[in-house]
Coordinates of C-alpha atoms and ligand atoms in Angstrom, one line a residue:
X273 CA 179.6 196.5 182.2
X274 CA 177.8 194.2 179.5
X275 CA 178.5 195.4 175.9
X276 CA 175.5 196.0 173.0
X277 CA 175.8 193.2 171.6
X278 CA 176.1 194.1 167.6
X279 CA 176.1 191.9 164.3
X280 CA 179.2 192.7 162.4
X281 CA 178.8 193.2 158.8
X282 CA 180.7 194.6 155.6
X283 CA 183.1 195.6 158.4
X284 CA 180.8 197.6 160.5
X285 CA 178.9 196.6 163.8
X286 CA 175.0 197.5 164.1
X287 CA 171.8 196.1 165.3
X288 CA 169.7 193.8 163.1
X289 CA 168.3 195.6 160.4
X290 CA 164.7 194.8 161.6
X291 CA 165.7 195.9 165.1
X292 CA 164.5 192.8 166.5
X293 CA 166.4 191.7 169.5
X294 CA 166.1 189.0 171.9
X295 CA 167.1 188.9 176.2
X296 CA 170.8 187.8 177.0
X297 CA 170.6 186.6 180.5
X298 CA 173.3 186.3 183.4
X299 CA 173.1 183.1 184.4
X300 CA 173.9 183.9 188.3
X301 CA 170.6 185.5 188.2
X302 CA 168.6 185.0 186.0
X303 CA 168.3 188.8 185.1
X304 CA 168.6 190.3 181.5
X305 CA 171.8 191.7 180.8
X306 CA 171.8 192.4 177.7
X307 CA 169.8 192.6 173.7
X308 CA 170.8 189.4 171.1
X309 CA 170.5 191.5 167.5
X310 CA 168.5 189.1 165.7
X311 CA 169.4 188.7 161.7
X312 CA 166.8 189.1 159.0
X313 CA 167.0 188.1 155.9
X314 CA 168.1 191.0 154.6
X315 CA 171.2 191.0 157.1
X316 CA 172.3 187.5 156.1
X317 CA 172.7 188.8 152.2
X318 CA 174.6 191.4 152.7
X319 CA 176.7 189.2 155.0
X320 CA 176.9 186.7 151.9
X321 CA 177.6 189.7 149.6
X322 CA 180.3 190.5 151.7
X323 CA 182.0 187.5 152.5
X324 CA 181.7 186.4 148.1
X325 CA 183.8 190.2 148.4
X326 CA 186.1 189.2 151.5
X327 CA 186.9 186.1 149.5
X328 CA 188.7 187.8 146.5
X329 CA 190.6 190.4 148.7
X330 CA 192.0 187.8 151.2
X331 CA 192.4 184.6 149.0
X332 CA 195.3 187.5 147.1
X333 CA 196.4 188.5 150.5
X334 CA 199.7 186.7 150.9
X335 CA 200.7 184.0 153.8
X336 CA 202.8 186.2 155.7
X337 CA 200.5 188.9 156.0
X338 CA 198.2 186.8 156.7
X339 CA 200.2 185.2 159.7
X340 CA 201.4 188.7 160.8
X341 CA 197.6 190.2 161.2
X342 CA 196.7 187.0 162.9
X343 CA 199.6 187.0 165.6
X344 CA 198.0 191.0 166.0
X345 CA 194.6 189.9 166.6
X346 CA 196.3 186.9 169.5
X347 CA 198.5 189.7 170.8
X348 CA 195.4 192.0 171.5
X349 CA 193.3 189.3 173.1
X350 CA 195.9 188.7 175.3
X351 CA 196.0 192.9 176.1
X352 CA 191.9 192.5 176.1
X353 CA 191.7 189.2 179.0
X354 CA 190.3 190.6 182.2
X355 CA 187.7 192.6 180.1
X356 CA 187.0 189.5 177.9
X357 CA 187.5 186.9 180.6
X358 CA 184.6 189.0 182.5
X359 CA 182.2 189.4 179.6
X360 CA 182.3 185.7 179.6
X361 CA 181.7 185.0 183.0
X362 CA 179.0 187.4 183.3
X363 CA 176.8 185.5 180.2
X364 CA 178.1 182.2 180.6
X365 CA 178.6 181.5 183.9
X366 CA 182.2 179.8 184.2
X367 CA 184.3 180.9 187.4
X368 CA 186.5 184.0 186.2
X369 CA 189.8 182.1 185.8
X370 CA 188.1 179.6 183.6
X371 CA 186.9 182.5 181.2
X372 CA 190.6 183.9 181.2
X373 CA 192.4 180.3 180.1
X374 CA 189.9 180.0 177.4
X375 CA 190.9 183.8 176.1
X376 CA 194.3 183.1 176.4
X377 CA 193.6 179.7 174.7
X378 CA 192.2 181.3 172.0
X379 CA 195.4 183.8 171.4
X380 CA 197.2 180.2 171.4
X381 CA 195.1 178.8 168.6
X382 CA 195.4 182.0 166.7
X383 CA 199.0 181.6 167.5
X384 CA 199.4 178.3 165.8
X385 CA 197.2 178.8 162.6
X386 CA 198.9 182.1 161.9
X387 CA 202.3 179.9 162.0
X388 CA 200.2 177.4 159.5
X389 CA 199.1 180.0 157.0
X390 CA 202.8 180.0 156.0
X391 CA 203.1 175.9 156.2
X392 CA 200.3 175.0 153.7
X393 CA 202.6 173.2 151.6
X394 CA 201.5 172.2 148.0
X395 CA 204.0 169.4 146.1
X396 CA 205.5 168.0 143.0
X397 CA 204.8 165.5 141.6
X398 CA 207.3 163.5 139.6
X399 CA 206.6 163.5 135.7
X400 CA 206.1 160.6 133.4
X401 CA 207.6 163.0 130.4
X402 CA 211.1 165.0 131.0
X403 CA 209.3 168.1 129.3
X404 CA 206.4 167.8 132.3
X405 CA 205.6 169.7 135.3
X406 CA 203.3 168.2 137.9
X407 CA 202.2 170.7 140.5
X408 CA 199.7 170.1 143.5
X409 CA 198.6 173.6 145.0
X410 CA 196.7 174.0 148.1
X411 CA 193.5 176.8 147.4
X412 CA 190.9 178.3 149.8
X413 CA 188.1 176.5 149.7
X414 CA 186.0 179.6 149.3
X415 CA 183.7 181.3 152.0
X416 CA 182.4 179.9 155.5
X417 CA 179.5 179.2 157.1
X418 CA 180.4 178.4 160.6
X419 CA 178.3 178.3 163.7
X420 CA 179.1 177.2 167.1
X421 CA 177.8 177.3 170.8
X422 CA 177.6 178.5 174.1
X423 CA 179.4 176.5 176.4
X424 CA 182.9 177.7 175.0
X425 CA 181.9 181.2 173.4
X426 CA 185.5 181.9 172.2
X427 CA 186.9 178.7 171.8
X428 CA 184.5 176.7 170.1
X429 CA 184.4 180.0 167.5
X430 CA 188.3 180.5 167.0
X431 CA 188.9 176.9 166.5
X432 CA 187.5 177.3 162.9
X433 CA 187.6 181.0 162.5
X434 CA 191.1 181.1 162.8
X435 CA 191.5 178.0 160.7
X436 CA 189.8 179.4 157.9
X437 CA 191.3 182.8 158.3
X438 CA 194.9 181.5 158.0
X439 CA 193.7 179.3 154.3
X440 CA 192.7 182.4 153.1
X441 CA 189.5 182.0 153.3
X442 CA 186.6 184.6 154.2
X443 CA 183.8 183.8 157.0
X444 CA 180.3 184.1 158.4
X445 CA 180.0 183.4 161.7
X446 CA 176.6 182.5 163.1
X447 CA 177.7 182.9 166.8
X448 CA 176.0 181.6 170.1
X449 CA 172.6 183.2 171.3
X450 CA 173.3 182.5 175.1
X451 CA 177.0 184.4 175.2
X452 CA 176.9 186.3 172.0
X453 CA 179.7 188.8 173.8
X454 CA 182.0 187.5 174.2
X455 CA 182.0 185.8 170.7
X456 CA 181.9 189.3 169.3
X457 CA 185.3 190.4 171.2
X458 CA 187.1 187.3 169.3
X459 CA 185.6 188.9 166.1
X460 CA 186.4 192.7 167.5
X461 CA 190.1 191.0 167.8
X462 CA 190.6 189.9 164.6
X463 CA 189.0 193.0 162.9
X464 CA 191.2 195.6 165.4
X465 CA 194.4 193.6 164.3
X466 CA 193.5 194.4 160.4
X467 CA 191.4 191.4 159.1
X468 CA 190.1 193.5 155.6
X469 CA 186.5 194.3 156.1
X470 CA 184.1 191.7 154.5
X471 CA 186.8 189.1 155.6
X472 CA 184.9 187.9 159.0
X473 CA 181.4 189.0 160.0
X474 CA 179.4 188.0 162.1
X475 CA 175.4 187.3 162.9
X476 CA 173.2 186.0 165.5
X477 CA 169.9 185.2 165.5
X478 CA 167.7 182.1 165.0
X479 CA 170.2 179.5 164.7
X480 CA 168.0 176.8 162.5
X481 CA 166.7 179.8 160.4
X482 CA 170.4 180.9 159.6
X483 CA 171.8 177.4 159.2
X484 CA 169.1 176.9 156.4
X485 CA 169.8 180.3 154.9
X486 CA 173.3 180.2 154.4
X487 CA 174.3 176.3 154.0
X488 CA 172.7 176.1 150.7
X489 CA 173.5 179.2 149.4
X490 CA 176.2 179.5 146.6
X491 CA 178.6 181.3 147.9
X492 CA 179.3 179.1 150.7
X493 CA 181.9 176.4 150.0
X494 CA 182.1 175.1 153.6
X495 CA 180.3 174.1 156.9
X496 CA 181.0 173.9 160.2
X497 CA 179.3 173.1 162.6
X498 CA 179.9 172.3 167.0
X499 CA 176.9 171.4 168.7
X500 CA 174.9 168.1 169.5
X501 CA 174.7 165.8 167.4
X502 CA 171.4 165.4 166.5
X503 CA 171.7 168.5 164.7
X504 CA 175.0 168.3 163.5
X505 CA 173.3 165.0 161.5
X506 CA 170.7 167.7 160.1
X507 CA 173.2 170.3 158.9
X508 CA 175.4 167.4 157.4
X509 CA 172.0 165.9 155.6
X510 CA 171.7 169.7 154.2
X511 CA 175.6 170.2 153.4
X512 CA 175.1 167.1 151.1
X513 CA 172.3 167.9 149.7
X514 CA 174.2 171.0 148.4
X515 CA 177.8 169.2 148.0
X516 CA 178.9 171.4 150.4
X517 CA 181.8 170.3 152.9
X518 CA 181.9 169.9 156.4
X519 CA 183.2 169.6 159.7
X520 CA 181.2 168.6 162.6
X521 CA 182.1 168.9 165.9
X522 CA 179.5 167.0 168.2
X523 CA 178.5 165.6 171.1
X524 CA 180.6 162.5 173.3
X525 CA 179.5 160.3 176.2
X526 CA 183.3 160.0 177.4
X527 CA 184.3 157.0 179.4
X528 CA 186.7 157.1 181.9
X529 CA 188.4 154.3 182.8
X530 CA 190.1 153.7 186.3
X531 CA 191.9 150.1 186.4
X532 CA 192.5 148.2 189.6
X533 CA 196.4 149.1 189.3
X534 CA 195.1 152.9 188.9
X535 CA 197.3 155.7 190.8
X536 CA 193.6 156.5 192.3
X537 CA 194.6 159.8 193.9
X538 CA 195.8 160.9 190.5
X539 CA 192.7 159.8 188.9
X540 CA 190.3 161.3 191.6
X541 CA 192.6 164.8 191.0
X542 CA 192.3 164.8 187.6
X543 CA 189.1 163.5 186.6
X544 CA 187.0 165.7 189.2
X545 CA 188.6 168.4 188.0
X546 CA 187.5 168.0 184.3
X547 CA 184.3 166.3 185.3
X548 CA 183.3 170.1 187.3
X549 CA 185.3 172.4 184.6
X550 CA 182.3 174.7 183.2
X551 CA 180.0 172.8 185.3
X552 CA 180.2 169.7 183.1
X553 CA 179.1 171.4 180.0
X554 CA 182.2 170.5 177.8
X555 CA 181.6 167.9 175.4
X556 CA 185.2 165.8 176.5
X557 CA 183.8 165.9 179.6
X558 CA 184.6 162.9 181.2
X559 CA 181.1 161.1 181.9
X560 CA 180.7 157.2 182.3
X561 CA 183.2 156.4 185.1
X562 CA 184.4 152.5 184.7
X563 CA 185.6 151.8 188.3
X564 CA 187.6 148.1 188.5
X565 CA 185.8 146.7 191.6
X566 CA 188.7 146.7 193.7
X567 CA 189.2 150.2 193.6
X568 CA 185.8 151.4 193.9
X569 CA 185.0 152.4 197.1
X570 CA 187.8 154.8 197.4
X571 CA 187.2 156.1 194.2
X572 CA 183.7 156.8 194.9
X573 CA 184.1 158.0 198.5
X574 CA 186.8 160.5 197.2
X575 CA 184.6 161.9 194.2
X576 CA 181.5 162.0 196.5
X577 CA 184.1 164.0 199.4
X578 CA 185.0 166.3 196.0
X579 CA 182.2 166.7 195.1
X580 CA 180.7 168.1 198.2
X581 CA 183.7 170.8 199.1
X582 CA 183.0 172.1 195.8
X583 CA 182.3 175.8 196.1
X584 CA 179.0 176.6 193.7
X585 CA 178.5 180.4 193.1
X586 CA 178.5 183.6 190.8
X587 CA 181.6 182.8 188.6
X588 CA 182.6 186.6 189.3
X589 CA 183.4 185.4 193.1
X590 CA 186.9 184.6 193.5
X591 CA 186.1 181.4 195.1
X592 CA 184.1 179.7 192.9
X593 CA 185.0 176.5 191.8
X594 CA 181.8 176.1 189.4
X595 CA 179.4 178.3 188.1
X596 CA 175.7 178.1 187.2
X597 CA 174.7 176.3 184.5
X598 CA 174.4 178.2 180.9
X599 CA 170.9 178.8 180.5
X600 CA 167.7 177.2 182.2
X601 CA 167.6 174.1 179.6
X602 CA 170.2 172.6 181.4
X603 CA 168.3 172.7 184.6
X604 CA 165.6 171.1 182.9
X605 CA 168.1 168.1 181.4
X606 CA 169.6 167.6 184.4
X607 CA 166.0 167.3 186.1
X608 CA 165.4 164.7 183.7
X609 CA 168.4 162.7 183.8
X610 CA 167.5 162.5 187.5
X611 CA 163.8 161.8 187.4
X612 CA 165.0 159.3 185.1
X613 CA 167.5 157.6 187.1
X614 CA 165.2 157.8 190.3
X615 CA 162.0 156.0 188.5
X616 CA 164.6 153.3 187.7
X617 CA 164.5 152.8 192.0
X618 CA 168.4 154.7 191.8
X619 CA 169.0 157.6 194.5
X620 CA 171.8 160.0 194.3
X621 CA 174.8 159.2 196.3
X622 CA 175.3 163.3 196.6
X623 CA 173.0 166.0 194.6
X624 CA 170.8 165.7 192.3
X625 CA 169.2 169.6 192.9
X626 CA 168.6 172.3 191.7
X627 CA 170.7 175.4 193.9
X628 CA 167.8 177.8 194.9
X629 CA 165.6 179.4 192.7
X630 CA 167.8 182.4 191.5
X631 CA 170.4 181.8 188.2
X632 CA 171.0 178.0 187.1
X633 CA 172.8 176.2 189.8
X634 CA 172.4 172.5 189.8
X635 CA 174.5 170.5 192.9
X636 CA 177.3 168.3 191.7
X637 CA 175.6 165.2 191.9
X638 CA 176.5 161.4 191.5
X639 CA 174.4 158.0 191.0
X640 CA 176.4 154.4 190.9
X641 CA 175.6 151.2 189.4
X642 CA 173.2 152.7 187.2
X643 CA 171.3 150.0 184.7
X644 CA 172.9 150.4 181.2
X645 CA 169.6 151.6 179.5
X646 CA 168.7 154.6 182.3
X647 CA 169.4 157.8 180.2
X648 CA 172.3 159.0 181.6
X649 CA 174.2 156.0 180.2
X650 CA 173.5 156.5 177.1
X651 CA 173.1 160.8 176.5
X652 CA 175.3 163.5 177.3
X653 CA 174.8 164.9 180.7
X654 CA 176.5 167.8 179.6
X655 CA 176.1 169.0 183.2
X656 CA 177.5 168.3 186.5
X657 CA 175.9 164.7 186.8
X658 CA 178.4 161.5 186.9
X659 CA 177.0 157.9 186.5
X660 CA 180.1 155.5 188.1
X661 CA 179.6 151.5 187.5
X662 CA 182.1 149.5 188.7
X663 CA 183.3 146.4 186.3
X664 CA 185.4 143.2 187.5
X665 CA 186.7 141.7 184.6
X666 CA 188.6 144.6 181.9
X667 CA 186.9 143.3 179.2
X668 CA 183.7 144.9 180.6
X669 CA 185.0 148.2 180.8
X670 CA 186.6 147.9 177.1
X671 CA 182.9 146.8 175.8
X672 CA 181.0 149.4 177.5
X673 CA 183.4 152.3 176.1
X674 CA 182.9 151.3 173.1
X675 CA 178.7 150.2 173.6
X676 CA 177.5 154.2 172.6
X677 CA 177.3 155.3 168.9
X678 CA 179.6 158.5 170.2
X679 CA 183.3 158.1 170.0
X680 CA 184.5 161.9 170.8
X681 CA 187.2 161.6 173.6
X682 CA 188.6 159.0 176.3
X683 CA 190.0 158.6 179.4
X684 CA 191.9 156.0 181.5
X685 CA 194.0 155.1 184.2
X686 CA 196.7 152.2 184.3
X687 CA 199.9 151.9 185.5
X688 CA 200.3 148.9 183.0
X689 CA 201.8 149.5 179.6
X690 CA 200.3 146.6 178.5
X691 CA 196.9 148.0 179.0
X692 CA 197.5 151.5 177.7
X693 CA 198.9 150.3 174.1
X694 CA 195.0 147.6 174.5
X695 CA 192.9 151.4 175.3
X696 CA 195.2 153.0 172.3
X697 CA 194.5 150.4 169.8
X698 CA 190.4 149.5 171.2
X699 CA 188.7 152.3 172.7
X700 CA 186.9 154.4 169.5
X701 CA 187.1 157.5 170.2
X702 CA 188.7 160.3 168.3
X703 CA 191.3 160.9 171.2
X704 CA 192.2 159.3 174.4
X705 CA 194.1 160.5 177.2
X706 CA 196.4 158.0 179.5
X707 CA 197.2 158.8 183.5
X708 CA 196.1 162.8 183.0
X709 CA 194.0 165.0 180.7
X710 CA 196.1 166.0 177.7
X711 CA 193.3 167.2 175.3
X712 CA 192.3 170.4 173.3
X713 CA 195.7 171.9 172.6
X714 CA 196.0 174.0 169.3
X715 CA 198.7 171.2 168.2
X716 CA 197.3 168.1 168.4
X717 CA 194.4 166.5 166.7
X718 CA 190.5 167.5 168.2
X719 CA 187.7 165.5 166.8
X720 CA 185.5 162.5 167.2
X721 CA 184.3 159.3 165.6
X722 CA 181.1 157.7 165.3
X723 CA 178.5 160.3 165.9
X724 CA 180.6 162.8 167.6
X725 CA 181.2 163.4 164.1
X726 CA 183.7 164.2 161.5
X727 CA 187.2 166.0 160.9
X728 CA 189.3 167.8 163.0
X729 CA 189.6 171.1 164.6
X730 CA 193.6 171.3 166.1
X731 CA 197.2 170.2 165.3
X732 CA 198.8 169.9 161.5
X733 CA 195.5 168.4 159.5
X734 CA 192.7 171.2 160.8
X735 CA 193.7 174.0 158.3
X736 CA 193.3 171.0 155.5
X737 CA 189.4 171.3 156.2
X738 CA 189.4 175.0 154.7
X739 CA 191.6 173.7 152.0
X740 CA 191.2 172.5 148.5
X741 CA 194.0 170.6 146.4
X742 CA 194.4 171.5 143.0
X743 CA 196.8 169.8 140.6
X744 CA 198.4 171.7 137.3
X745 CA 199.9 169.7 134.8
X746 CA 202.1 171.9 132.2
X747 CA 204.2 170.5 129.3
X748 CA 206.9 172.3 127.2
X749 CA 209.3 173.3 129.4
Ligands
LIG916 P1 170.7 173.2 171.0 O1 170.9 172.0 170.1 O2 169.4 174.0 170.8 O3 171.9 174.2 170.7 C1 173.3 173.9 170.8 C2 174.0 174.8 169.8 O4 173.6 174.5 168.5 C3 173.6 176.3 170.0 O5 174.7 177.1 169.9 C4 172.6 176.6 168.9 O6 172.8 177.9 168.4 C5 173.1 175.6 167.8 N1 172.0 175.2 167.0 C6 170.8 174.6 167.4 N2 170.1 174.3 166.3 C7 170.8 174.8 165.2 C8 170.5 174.7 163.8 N3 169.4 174.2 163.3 N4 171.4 175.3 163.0 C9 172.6 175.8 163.5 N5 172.9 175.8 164.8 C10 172.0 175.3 165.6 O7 170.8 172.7 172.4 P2 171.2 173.4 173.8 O8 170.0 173.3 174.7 O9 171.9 174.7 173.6 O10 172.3 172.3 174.2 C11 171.8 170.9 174.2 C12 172.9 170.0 173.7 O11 173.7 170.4 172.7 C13 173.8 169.6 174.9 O12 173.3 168.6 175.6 C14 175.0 169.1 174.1 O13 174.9 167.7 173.8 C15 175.0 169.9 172.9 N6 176.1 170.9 172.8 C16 177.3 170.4 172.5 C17 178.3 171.3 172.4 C18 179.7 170.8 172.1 O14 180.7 171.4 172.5 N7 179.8 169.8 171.2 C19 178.1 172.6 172.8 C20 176.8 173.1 173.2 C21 175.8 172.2 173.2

């Protein structure tokens, strides 16, 4: 059963105070599942009232209670999975077990900001004068405005709810209009476990109409953003305007690197695997496959062989390996990509269609030897589409990772030490992951470079974004 979907405000859920309410579709079918309350005005004040209130109360609320109503709200998405997991599956699309990692994920991430709340360490600083006390304290940065998208409804949300949550500060959370859900149970989590009311709401509605709302207003301290980049560039052009500070999470164009002394089988594994996870519609998606000439007719021949033994269905069926595509503007874009690549005198070497004419299916489809300027080179394909080019000399795979403006993540395979510690210190890209895929773990660093954008959203810096350092100096002691 699909839930009413319901903003959550001043620590109550209800419908939009205009009642206005847009279709949430399944995308297996196409169908209306469900009613997107849509925020008025009216709704996002009181939410800004709220969170200015939800600021004071939990700002006071000491670390350890803090971390101890966080590890609640992890321990009761862990209770909540198969009901979450299929909430998720039935607006987004991914194969059930994918919607269950990403809820258990998410206790994870709770998990490990709860256990930060209690690490953000202040210092001293040593004195010029005996009689001196230098003190740097870490604050809340104050209330925030965070809004994030579909393809990971949970995990793109907790990444800075919880974050914020465990500086002390309070949020609004503009969730995603395709899987609003799903979203809400994270929210429902956190508010079950004992989050004070007016600490976390949460609104939905028209996302550039909200963004433009709340980013300039003055109770919000902080922005942050996941989404493409083009408007990611937008929101941070109207966070400055307003000295307001952000984090932007954006797109990549990931290459993925497979070097003549590759273990190819590994590569083919691993890479296919992360290629097809929620039918390519991850930004660390590996994308731009750099095959070393030697090694490119196996690897191709085993991606194509992949591809086609790939299961496509309703995520709800057991053996589903990918889903439908989120919502029908991916069909579109991936229509384009191939249009584009075909007028360019390219045919697919497997794909490059849509699945029938009910839900969003698209076939796992791959083009080589693409030119460099035909559009799937250079945008996100955020979709099942791959683009493999073989190279001869490693130099030309080193230039063309590097030849985008997006620097998000990276992939490569080696058995060469001497080549791994060259991808390490070349390849810009936030992160890079050597001989397997070792990315997106609360612990370790999650962000890009270049226009993939700016901070990071995992290991010890993230809770740093949602906080502010403030030095006291006191003499006569
Ligand atoms: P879109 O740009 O319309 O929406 C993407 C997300 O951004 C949605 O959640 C939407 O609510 C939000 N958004 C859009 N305009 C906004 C605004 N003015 N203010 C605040 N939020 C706004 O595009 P789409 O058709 O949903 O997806 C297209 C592209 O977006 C993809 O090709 C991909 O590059 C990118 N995208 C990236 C991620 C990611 O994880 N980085 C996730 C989803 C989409």
């Amino acid at each position: 059963m699909y839930p009413q979907v319901q903003l959550h405000i001043a620590g109550a859920w209800r419908a939009a105070s205009s009642g206005d309410a847009l279709d949430v579709l399944n995308p297996a079918t196409g169908e209306a599942i469900g009613a997107l309350p849509v925020a008025t005005d009216a709704d996002l004040d009181e939410a800004l009232a709220s969170a200015a209130r939800g600021f004071t109360v939990w700002r006071r609320t000491g670390a350890f209670e803090r971390y101890k109503i966080m590890r609640k709200a992890a321990e009761l998405l862990r209770e909540r999975v198969d009901t979450v997991a299929r909430i998720m599956t039935t607006e987004q699309g991914k194969p059930l077990a994918e919607s269950r990692a990403e809820t258990l994920g998410a206790a994870d991430t709770i998990d490990w900001f709860a256990e930060e709340a209690r690490r953000a360490y202040g210092r001293i600083v040593p004195s010029r004068a005996s009689d001196v006390m230098q003190l740097v304290i870490k604050e809340p940065v104050g209330p925030v405005a965070a809004f994030t998208p579909w393809n990971f409804p949970i995990n793109q949300a907790v990444r800075k709810v919880a974050a914020a949550l465990a500086a002390g500060c309070s949020v609004i959370l503009k969730g995603p209009e395709d899987t609003p859900a799903s979203c809400a149970e994270l929210v429902r989590a956190f508010n079950d476990a004992g989050v004070p009311k007016d600490v976390l709401n949460l609104v939905f509605g028209d996302p550039a109409h909200i963004s433009e709302y709340l980013i300039p207003h003055p109770v919000i301290r902080k922005i942050s953003f996941t989404g493409s980049t083009a408007i990611g560039k937008q929101l941070s052009a109207l966070a400055g305007k307003h000295m307001k500070r952000v984090t932007m999470e954006l797109g990549g164009h990931a290459p993925s690197i497979v070097f003549a002394d590759a273990d190819v089988k590994k590569a083919l594994a691993v890479l296919t695997a992360n290629k097809y996870r929620n039918a390519g519609q991850v930004c660390v998606a590996p994308t731009r496959f750099l095959v070393h000439e030697s090694v490119f007719d196996a690897f191709l021949d085993g991606f194509v062989s992949i591809s086609n033994n790939l299961t496509v269905g309703d995520g709800l069926d057991p053996n589903t390996n990918m889903g439908p595509l989120a919502h029908s503007r991916r069909i579109d874009a991936m229509e384009s990509f191939v249009a584009d690549a075909e007028a360019r005198g390219a045919k697919p070497v497997t794909g490059g269609k849509r699945i029938g004419n009910r839900g969003f299916f698209f076939e796992p489809t791959v083009f080589t030897d693409l030119p460099l300027d035909s559009k799937i080179m250079n945008e996100e394909p955020f979709g099942p589409i791959s683009a493999i080019q073989r190279f001869s000399d490693d130099e030309e795979a080193f230039e063309e990772a590097n030849r985008l403006p997006y620097g998000l993540a990276a992939y490569a395979y080696t058995q060469s030490g001497k080549t791994a510690t060259a991808l390490a210190q070349r390849v810009e890209s936030g992160m890079i992951s050597i001989n397997h895929h070792g990315l997106a773990l609360p612990e370790t660093p999650f962000g890009g470079v270049k226009d993939s954008g700016y901070g990071t959203e995992g290991g010890a810096d993230a809770i740093e974004a949602y906080l502010s350092a403030k030095f006291v100096t006191q003499q006569g002691l």
